[in-house]
JSON list of C-alpha atoms in Angstrom, two decimals:
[
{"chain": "A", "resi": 212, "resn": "UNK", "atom": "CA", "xyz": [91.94, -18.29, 50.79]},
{"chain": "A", "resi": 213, "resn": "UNK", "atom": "CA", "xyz": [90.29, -18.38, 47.92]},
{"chain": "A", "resi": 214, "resn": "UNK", "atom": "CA", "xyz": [91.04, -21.04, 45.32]},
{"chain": "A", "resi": 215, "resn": "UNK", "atom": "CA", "xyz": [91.46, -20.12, 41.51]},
{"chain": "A", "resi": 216, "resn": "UNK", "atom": "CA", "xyz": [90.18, -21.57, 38.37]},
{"chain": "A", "resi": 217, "resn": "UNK", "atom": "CA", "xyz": [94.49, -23.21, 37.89]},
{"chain": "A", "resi": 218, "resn": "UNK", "atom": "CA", "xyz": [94.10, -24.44, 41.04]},
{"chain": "A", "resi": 219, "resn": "UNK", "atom": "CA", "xyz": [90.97, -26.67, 40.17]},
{"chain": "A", "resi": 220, "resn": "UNK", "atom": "CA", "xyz": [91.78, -27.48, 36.63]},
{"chain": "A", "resi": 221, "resn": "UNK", "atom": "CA", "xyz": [95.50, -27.23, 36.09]},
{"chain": "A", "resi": 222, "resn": "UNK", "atom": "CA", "xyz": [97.09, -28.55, 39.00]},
{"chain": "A", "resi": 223, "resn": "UNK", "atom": "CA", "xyz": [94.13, -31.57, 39.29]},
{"chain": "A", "resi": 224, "resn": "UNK", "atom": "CA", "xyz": [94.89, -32.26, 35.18]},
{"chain": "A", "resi": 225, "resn": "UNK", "atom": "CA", "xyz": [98.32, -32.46, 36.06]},
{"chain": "A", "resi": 226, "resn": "UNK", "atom": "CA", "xyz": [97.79, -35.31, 39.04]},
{"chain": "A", "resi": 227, "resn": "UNK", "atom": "CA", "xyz": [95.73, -36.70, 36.62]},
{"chain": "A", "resi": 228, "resn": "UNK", "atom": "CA", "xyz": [98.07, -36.70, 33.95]},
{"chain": "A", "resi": 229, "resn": "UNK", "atom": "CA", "xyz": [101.03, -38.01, 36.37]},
{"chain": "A", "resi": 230, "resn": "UNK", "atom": "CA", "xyz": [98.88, -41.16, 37.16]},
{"chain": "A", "resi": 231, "resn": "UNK", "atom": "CA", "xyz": [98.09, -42.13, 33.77]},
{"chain": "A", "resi": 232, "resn": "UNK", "atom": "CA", "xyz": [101.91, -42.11, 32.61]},
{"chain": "A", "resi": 233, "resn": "UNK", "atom": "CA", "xyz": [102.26, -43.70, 35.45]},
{"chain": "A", "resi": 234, "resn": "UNK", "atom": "CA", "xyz": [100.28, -46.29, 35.33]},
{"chain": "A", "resi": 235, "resn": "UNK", "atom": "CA", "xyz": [101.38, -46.61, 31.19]},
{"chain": "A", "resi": 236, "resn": "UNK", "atom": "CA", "xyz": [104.76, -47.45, 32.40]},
{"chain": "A", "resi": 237, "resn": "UNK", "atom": "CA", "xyz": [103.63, -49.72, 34.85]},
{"chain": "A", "resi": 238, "resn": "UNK", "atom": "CA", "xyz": [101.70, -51.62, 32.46]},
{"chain": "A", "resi": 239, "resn": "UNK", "atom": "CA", "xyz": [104.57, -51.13, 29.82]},
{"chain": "A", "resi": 240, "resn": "UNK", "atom": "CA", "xyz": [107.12, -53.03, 32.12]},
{"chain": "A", "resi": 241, "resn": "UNK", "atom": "CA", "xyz": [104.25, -55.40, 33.50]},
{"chain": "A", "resi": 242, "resn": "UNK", "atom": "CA", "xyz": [103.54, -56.64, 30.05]},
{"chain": "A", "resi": 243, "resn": "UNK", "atom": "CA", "xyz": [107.32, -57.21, 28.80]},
{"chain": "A", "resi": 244, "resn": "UNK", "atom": "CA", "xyz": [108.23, -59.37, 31.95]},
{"chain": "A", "resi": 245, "resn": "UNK", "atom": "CA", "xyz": [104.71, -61.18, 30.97]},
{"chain": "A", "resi": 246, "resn": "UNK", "atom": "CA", "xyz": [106.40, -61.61, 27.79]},
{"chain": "A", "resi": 247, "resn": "UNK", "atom": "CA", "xyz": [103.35, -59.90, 26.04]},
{"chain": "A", "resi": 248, "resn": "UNK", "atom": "CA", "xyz": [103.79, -57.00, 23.24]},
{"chain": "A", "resi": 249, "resn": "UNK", "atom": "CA", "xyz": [102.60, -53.61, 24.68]},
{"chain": "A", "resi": 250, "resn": "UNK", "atom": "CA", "xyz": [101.63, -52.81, 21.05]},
{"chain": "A", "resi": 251, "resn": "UNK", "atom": "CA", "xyz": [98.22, -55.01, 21.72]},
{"chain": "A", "resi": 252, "resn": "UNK", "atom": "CA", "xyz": [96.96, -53.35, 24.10]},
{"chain": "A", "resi": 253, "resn": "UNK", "atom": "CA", "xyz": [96.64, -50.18, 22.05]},
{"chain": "A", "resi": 254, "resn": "UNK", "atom": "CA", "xyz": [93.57, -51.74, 20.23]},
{"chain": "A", "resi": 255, "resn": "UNK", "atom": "CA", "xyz": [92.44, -53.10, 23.31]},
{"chain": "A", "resi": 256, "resn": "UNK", "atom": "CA", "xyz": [88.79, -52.41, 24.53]},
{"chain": "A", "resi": 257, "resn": "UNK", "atom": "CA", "xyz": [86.61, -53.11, 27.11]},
{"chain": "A", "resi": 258, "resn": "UNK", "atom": "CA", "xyz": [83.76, -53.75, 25.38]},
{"chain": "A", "resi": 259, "resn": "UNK", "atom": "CA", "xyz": [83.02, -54.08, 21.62]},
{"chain": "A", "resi": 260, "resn": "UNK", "atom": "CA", "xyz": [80.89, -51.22, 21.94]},
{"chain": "A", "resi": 261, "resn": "UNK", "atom": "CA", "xyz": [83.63, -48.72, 23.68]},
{"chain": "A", "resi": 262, "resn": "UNK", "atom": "CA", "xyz": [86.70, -47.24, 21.72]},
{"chain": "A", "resi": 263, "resn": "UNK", "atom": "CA", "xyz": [89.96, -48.51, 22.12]},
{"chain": "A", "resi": 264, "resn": "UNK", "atom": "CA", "xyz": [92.89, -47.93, 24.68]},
{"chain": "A", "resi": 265, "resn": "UNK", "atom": "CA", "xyz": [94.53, -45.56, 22.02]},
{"chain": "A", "resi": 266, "resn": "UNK", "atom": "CA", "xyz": [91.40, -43.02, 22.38]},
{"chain": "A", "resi": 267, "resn": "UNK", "atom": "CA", "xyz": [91.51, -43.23, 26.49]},
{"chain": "A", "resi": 268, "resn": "UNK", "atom": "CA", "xyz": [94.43, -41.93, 26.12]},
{"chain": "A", "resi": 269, "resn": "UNK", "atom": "CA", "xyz": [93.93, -39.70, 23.42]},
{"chain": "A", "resi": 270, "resn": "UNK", "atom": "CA", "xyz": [91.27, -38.36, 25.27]},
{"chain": "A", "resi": 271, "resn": "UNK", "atom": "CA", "xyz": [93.44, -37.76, 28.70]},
{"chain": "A", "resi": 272, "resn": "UNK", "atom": "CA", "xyz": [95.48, -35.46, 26.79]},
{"chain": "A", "resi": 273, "resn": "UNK", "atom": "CA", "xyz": [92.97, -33.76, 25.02]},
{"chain": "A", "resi": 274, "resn": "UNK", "atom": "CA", "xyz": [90.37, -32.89, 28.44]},
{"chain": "A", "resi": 275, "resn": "UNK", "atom": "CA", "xyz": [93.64, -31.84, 29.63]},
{"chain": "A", "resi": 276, "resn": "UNK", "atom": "CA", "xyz": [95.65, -29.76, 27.90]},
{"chain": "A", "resi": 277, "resn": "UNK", "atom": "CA", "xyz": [93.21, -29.68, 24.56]},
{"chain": "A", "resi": 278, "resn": "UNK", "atom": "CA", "xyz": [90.70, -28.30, 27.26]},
{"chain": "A", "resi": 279, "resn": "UNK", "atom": "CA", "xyz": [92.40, -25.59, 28.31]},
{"chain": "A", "resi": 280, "resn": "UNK", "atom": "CA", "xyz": [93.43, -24.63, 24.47]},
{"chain": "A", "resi": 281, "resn": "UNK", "atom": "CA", "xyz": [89.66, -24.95, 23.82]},
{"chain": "A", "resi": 282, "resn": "UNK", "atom": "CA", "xyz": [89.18, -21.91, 26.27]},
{"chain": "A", "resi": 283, "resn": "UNK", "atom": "CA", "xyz": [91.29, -20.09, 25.23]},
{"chain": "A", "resi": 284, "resn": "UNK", "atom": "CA", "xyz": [90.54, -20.59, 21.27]},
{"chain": "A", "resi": 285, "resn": "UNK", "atom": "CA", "xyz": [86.91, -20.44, 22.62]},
{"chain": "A", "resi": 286, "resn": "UNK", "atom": "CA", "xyz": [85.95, -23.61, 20.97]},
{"chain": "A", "resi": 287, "resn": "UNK", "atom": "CA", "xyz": [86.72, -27.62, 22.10]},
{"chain": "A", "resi": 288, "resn": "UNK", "atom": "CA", "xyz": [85.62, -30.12, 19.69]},
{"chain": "A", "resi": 289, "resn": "UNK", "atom": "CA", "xyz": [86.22, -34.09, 20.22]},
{"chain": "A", "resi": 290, "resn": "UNK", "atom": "CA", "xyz": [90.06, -34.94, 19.27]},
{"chain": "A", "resi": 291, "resn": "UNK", "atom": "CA", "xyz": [90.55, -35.87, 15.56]},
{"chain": "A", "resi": 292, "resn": "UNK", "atom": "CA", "xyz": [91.85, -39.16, 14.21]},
{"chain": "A", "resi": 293, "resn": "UNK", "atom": "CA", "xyz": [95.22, -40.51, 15.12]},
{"chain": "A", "resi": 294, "resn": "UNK", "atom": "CA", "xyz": [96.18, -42.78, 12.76]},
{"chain": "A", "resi": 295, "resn": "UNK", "atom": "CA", "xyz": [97.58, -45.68, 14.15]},
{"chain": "A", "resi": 296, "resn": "UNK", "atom": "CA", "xyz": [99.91, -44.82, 17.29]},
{"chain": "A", "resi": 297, "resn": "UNK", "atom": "CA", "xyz": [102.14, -46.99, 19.36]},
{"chain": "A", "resi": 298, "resn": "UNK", "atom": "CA", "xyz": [102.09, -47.60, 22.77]},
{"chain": "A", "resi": 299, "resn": "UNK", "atom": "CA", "xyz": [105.38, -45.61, 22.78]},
{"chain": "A", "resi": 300, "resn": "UNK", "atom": "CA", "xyz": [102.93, -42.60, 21.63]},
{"chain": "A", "resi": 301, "resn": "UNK", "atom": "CA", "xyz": [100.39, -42.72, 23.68]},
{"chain": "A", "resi": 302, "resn": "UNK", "atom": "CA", "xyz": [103.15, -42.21, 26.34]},
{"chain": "A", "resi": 303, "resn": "UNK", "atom": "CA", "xyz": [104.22, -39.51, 24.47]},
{"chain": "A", "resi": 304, "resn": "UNK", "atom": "CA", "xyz": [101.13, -38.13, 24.18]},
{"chain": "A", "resi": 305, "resn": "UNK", "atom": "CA", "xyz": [100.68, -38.08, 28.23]},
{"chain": "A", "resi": 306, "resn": "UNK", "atom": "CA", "xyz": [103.93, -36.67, 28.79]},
{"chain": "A", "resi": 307, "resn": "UNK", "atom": "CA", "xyz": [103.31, -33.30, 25.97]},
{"chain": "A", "resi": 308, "resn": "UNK", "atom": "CA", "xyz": [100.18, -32.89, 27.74]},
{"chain": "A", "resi": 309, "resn": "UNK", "atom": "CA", "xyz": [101.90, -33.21, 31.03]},
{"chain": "A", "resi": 310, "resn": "UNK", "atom": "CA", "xyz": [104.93, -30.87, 29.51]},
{"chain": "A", "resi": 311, "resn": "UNK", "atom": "CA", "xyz": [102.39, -28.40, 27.94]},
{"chain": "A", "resi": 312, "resn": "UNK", "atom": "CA", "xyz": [100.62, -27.85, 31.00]},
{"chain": "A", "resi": 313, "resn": "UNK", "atom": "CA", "xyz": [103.39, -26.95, 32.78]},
{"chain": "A", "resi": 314, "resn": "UNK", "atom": "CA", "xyz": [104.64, -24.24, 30.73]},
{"chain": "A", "resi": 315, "resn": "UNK", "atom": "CA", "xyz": [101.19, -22.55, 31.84]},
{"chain": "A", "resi": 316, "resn": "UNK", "atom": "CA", "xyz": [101.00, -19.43, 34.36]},
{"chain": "A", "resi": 317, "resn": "UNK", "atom": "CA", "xyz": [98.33, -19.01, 36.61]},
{"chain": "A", "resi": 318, "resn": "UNK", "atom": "CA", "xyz": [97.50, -15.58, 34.98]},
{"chain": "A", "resi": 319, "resn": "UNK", "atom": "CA", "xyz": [97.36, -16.66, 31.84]},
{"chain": "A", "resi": 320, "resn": "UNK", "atom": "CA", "xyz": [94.33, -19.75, 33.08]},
{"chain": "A", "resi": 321, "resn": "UNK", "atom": "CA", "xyz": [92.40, -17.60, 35.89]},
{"chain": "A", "resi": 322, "resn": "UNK", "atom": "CA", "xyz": [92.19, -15.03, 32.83]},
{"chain": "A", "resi": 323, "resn": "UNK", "atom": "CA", "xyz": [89.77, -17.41, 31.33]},
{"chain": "A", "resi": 324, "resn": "UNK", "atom": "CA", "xyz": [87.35, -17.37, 33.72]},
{"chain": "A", "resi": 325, "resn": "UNK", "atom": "CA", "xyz": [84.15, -15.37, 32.24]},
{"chain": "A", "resi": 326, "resn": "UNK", "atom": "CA", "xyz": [85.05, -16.21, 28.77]},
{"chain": "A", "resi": 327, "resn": "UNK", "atom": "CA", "xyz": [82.62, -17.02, 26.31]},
{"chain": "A", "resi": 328, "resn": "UNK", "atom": "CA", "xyz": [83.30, -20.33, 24.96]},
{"chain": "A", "resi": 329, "resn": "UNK", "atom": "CA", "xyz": [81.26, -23.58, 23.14]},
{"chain": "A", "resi": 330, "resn": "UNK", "atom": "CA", "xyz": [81.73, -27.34, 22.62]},
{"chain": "A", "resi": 331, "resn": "UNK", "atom": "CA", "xyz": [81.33, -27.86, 18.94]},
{"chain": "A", "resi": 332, "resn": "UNK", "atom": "CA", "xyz": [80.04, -31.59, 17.61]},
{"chain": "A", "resi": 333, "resn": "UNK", "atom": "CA", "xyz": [79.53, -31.04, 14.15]},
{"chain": "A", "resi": 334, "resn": "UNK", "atom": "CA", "xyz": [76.45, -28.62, 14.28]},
{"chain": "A", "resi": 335, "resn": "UNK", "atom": "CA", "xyz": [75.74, -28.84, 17.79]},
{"chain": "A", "resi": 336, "resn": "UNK", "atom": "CA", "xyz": [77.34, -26.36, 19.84]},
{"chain": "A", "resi": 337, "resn": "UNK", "atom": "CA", "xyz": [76.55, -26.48, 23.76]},
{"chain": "A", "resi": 338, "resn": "UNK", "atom": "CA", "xyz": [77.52, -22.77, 25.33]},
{"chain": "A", "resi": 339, "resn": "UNK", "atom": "CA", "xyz": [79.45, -22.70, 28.15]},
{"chain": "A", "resi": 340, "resn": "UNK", "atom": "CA", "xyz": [81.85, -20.31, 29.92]},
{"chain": "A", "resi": 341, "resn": "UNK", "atom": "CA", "xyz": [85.40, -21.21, 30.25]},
{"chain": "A", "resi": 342, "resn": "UNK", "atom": "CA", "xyz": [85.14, -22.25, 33.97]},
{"chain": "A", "resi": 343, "resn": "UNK", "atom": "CA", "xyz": [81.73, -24.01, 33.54]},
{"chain": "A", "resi": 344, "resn": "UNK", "atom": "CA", "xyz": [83.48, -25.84, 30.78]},
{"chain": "A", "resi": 345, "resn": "UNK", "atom": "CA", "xyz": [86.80, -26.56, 32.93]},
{"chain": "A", "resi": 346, "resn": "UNK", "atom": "CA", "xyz": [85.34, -27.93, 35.92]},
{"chain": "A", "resi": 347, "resn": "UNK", "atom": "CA", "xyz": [82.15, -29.57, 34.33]},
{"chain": "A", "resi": 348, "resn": "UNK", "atom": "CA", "xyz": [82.60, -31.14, 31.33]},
{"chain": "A", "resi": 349, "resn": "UNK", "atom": "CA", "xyz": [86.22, -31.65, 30.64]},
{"chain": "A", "resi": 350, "resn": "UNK", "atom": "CA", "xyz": [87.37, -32.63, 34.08]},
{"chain": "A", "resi": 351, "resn": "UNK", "atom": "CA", "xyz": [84.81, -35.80, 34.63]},
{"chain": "A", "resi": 352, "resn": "UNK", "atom": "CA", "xyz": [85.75, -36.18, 30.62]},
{"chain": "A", "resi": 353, "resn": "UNK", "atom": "CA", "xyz": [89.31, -36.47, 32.13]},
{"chain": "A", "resi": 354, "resn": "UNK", "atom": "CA", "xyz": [88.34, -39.19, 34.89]},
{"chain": "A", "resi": 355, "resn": "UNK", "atom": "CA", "xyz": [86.59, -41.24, 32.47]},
{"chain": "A", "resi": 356, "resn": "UNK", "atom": "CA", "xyz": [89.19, -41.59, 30.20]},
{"chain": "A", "resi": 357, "resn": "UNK", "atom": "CA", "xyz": [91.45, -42.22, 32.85]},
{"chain": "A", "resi": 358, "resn": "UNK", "atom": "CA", "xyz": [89.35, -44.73, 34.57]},
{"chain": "A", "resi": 359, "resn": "UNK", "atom": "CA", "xyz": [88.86, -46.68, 30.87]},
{"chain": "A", "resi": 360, "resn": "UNK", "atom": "CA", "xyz": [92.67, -46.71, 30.39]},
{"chain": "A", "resi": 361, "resn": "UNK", "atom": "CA", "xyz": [93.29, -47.87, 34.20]},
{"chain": "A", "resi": 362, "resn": "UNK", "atom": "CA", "xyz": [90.67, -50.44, 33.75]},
{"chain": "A", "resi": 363, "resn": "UNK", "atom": "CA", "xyz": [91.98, -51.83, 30.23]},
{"chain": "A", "resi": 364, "resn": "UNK", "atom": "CA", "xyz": [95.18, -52.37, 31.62]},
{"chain": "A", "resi": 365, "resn": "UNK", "atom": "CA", "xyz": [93.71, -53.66, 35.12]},
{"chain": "A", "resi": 366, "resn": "UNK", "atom": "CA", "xyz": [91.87, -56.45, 32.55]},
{"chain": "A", "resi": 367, "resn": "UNK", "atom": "CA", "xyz": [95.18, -57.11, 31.13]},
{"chain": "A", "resi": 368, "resn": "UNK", "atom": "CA", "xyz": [96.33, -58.08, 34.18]},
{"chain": "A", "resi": 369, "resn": "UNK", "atom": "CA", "xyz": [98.77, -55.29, 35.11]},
{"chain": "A", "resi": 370, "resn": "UNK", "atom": "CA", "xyz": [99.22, -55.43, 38.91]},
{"chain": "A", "resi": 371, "resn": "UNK", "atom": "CA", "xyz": [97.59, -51.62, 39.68]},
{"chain": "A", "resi": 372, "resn": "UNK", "atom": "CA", "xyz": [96.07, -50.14, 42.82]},
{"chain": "A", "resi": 373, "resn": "UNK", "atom": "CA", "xyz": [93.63, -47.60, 43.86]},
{"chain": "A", "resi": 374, "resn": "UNK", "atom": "CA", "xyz": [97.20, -45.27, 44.75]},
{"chain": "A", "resi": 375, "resn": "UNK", "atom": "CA", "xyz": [98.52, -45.53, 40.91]},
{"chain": "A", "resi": 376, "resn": "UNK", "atom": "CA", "xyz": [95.07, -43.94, 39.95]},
{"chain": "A", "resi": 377, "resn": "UNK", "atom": "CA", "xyz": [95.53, -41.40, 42.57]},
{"chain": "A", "resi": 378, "resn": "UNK", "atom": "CA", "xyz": [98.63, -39.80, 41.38]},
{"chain": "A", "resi": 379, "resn": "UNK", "atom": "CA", "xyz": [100.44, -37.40, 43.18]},
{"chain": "A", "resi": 380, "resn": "UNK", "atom": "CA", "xyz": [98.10, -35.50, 45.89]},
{"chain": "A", "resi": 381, "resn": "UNK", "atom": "CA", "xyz": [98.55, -31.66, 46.78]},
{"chain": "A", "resi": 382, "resn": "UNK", "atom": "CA", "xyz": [100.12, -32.82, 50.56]},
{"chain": "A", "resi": 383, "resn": "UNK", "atom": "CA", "xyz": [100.46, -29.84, 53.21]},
{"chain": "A", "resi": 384, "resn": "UNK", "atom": "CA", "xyz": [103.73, -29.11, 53.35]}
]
Protein backbone atom coordinates (compact mmCIF):
# COMPACT_ATOMS: atom_id res chain seq x y z
CA UNK A 1 0.00 0.00 0.00
CA UNK A 2 1.12 2.99 -0.88
CA UNK A 3 1.09 5.88 1.57
CA UNK A 4 -0.21 9.46 0.51
CA UNK A 5 1.06 12.88 0.98
CA UNK A 6 -2.30 13.21 4.16
CA UNK A 7 -1.01 10.33 5.45
CA UNK A 8 2.58 11.82 6.12
CA UNK A 9 1.63 15.35 6.83
CA UNK A 10 -1.93 15.50 8.04
CA UNK A 11 -2.43 12.70 10.19
CA UNK A 12 1.47 13.15 11.77
CA UNK A 13 0.44 17.22 12.28
CA UNK A 14 -2.48 16.07 13.93
CA UNK A 15 -0.45 13.63 16.61
CA UNK A 16 1.61 16.41 16.80
CA UNK A 17 -0.91 18.82 17.46
CA UNK A 18 -2.74 16.37 20.10
CA UNK A 19 0.55 16.27 22.18
CA UNK A 20 1.15 19.83 22.39
CA UNK A 21 -2.50 20.61 23.80
CA UNK A 22 -1.79 18.03 25.68
CA UNK A 23 1.00 18.73 27.22
CA UNK A 24 -0.49 22.75 27.53
CA UNK A 25 -3.07 21.38 29.77
CA UNK A 26 -0.79 19.42 31.63
CA UNK A 27 1.35 22.24 32.33
CA UNK A 28 -1.84 24.49 32.78
CA UNK A 29 -3.09 22.28 35.77
CA UNK A 30 0.64 21.55 36.91
CA UNK A 31 1.26 25.21 37.40
CA UNK A 32 -2.14 26.18 39.31
CA UNK A 33 -1.67 23.32 41.96
CA UNK A 34 2.09 24.89 42.09
CA UNK A 35 0.25 27.92 42.84
CA UNK A 36 2.11 29.67 39.86
CA UNK A 37 0.18 31.94 37.12
CA UNK A 38 0.16 30.12 33.71
CA UNK A 39 0.20 33.65 32.20
CA UNK A 40 4.25 33.64 32.90
CA UNK A 41 5.10 31.17 31.14
CA UNK A 42 3.87 32.73 27.90
CA UNK A 43 7.01 35.04 27.90
CA UNK A 44 9.01 32.32 29.00
CA UNK A 45 12.25 31.36 27.02
CA UNK A 46 14.88 29.13 27.05
CA UNK A 47 17.47 31.20 26.30
CA UNK A 48 17.71 35.02 25.91
CA UNK A 49 18.59 34.46 22.48
CA UNK A 50 15.39 32.11 21.50
CA UNK A 51 11.73 33.52 21.19
CA UNK A 52 9.31 33.02 23.70
CA UNK A 53 6.79 30.14 24.62
CA UNK A 54 3.99 32.24 22.86
CA UNK A 55 5.92 31.80 19.32
CA UNK A 56 6.50 27.77 19.98
CA UNK A 57 3.28 27.66 19.94
CA UNK A 58 2.47 30.03 17.43
CA UNK A 59 4.65 28.25 15.33
CA UNK A 60 2.94 24.58 16.01
CA UNK A 61 -0.08 25.92 14.55
CA UNK A 62 1.28 27.63 11.81
CA UNK A 63 3.81 24.37 10.32
CA UNK A 64 0.60 22.74 10.81
CA UNK A 65 -2.28 23.93 9.56
CA UNK A 66 -0.58 27.44 8.15
CA UNK A 67 1.56 24.80 6.16
CA UNK A 68 -0.88 23.19 4.49
CA UNK A 69 -2.75 26.72 3.64
CA UNK A 70 0.71 27.76 2.34
CA UNK A 71 0.33 24.93 -0.36
CA UNK A 72 -2.45 25.48 -1.28
CA UNK A 73 -2.15 29.52 -1.54
CA UNK A 74 1.29 28.51 -3.00
CA UNK A 75 3.15 30.71 -0.67
CA UNK A 76 4.17 30.14 3.40
CA UNK A 77 5.79 33.00 4.98
CA UNK A 78 6.86 33.02 8.88
CA UNK A 79 3.55 33.73 11.11
CA UNK A 80 2.92 37.49 11.77
CA UNK A 81 2.81 39.19 15.14
CA UNK A 82 0.40 38.19 17.83
CA UNK A 83 0.06 40.78 20.03
CA UNK A 84 0.12 39.72 23.38
CA UNK A 85 -1.88 36.28 23.87
CA UNK A 86 -2.77 34.38 26.95
CA UNK A 87 -1.99 31.12 27.84
CA UNK A 88 -5.75 30.49 27.35
CA UNK A 89 -4.86 31.40 23.51
CA UNK A 90 -2.19 29.63 22.81
CA UNK A 91 -4.51 26.68 23.73
CA UNK A 92 -6.80 28.00 21.52
CA UNK A 93 -4.57 28.37 18.99
CA UNK A 94 -3.59 24.42 19.18
CA UNK A 95 -7.01 23.35 19.27
CA UNK A 96 -8.17 25.66 15.66
CA UNK A 97 -5.21 24.14 14.21
CA UNK A 98 -6.18 20.80 15.54
CA UNK A 99 -10.06 21.65 14.48
CA UNK A 100 -8.94 23.06 11.04
CA UNK A 101 -7.09 20.13 10.14
CA UNK A 102 -9.70 17.98 10.63
CA UNK A 103 -12.19 19.47 8.46
CA UNK A 104 -9.54 18.43 5.64
CA UNK A 105 -10.21 15.50 2.99
CA UNK A 106 -7.61 13.46 1.77
CA UNK A 107 -8.42 14.62 -1.86
CA UNK A 108 -8.33 17.89 -1.26
CA UNK A 109 -4.20 17.42 0.46
CA UNK A 110 -2.87 14.51 -1.98
CA UNK A 111 -4.12 17.14 -4.72
CA UNK A 112 -1.21 19.21 -3.69
CA UNK A 113 1.33 17.08 -4.46
CA UNK A 114 3.25 18.52 -7.72
CA UNK A 115 2.25 21.98 -6.95
CA UNK A 116 4.41 24.75 -7.45
CA UNK A 117 4.87 26.53 -4.30
CA UNK A 118 7.72 29.00 -2.36
CA UNK A 119 8.68 30.05 1.19
CA UNK A 120 8.71 33.79 1.11
CA UNK A 121 11.13 35.79 3.85
CA UNK A 122 10.88 39.15 2.79
CA UNK A 123 12.76 38.94 -0.64
CA UNK A 124 14.00 35.59 -0.37
CA UNK A 125 11.89 33.04 -1.76
CA UNK A 126 13.23 29.27 -1.57
CA UNK A 127 11.13 27.07 -4.38
CA UNK A 128 9.76 24.11 -3.38
CA UNK A 129 6.92 21.78 -4.40
CA UNK A 130 4.08 21.26 -2.11
CA UNK A 131 5.27 17.79 -0.88
CA UNK A 132 8.99 18.80 -0.70
CA UNK A 133 7.70 21.63 1.37
CA UNK A 134 5.27 19.31 3.59
CA UNK A 135 7.57 16.72 4.56
CA UNK A 136 10.87 18.84 4.60
CA UNK A 137 10.63 21.99 5.89
CA UNK A 138 7.44 22.40 7.75
CA UNK A 139 7.28 19.06 9.46
CA UNK A 140 10.91 19.25 11.36
CA UNK A 141 9.61 23.16 11.68
CA UNK A 142 6.70 21.39 13.53
CA UNK A 143 9.05 19.18 15.90
CA UNK A 144 11.09 22.04 16.81
CA UNK A 145 8.51 24.09 17.94
CA UNK A 146 7.09 21.36 19.69
CA UNK A 147 10.23 20.25 21.31
CA UNK A 148 10.89 24.24 22.51
CA UNK A 149 7.36 24.36 24.02
CA UNK A 150 7.80 20.73 25.72
CA UNK A 151 11.12 21.81 26.95
CA UNK A 152 9.95 25.37 28.37
CA UNK A 153 7.45 23.78 30.31
CA UNK A 154 9.80 20.68 31.24
CA UNK A 155 12.17 23.80 32.77
CA UNK A 156 9.22 24.99 34.56
CA UNK A 157 8.99 22.04 36.23
CA UNK A 158 5.83 20.47 34.77
CA UNK A 159 6.02 16.71 35.47
CA UNK A 160 6.14 15.52 31.43
CA UNK A 161 7.41 12.35 29.80
CA UNK A 162 8.81 11.16 26.61
CA UNK A 163 4.79 9.59 26.03
CA UNK A 164 3.12 13.29 26.40
CA UNK A 165 5.51 14.31 23.46
CA UNK A 166 4.48 11.30 21.60
CA UNK A 167 0.87 11.94 21.28
CA UNK A 168 -1.44 9.63 20.01
CA UNK A 169 0.34 6.89 17.62
CA UNK A 170 -1.42 5.38 14.40
CA UNK A 171 -1.84 1.70 16.49
CA UNK A 172 -2.93 -1.41 14.19
CA UNK A 173 -6.16 -1.96 14.86
Amino acid sequence: MAISLYDCSVKSFLQVLGAVGGFLEKGRAHLVEAGKDPEAMVGTRLHDDMLPFAFQIASVAHHSKGAIEGAKAGVFSPPGPFGQPTYADLQKWVADAKAALEALTPEEVNALEGKDMVFQLGSMQMPFLAEGFLLSFSTPNLHFHATTAYDILRQAGVPLGKRDYMGGMRLKK
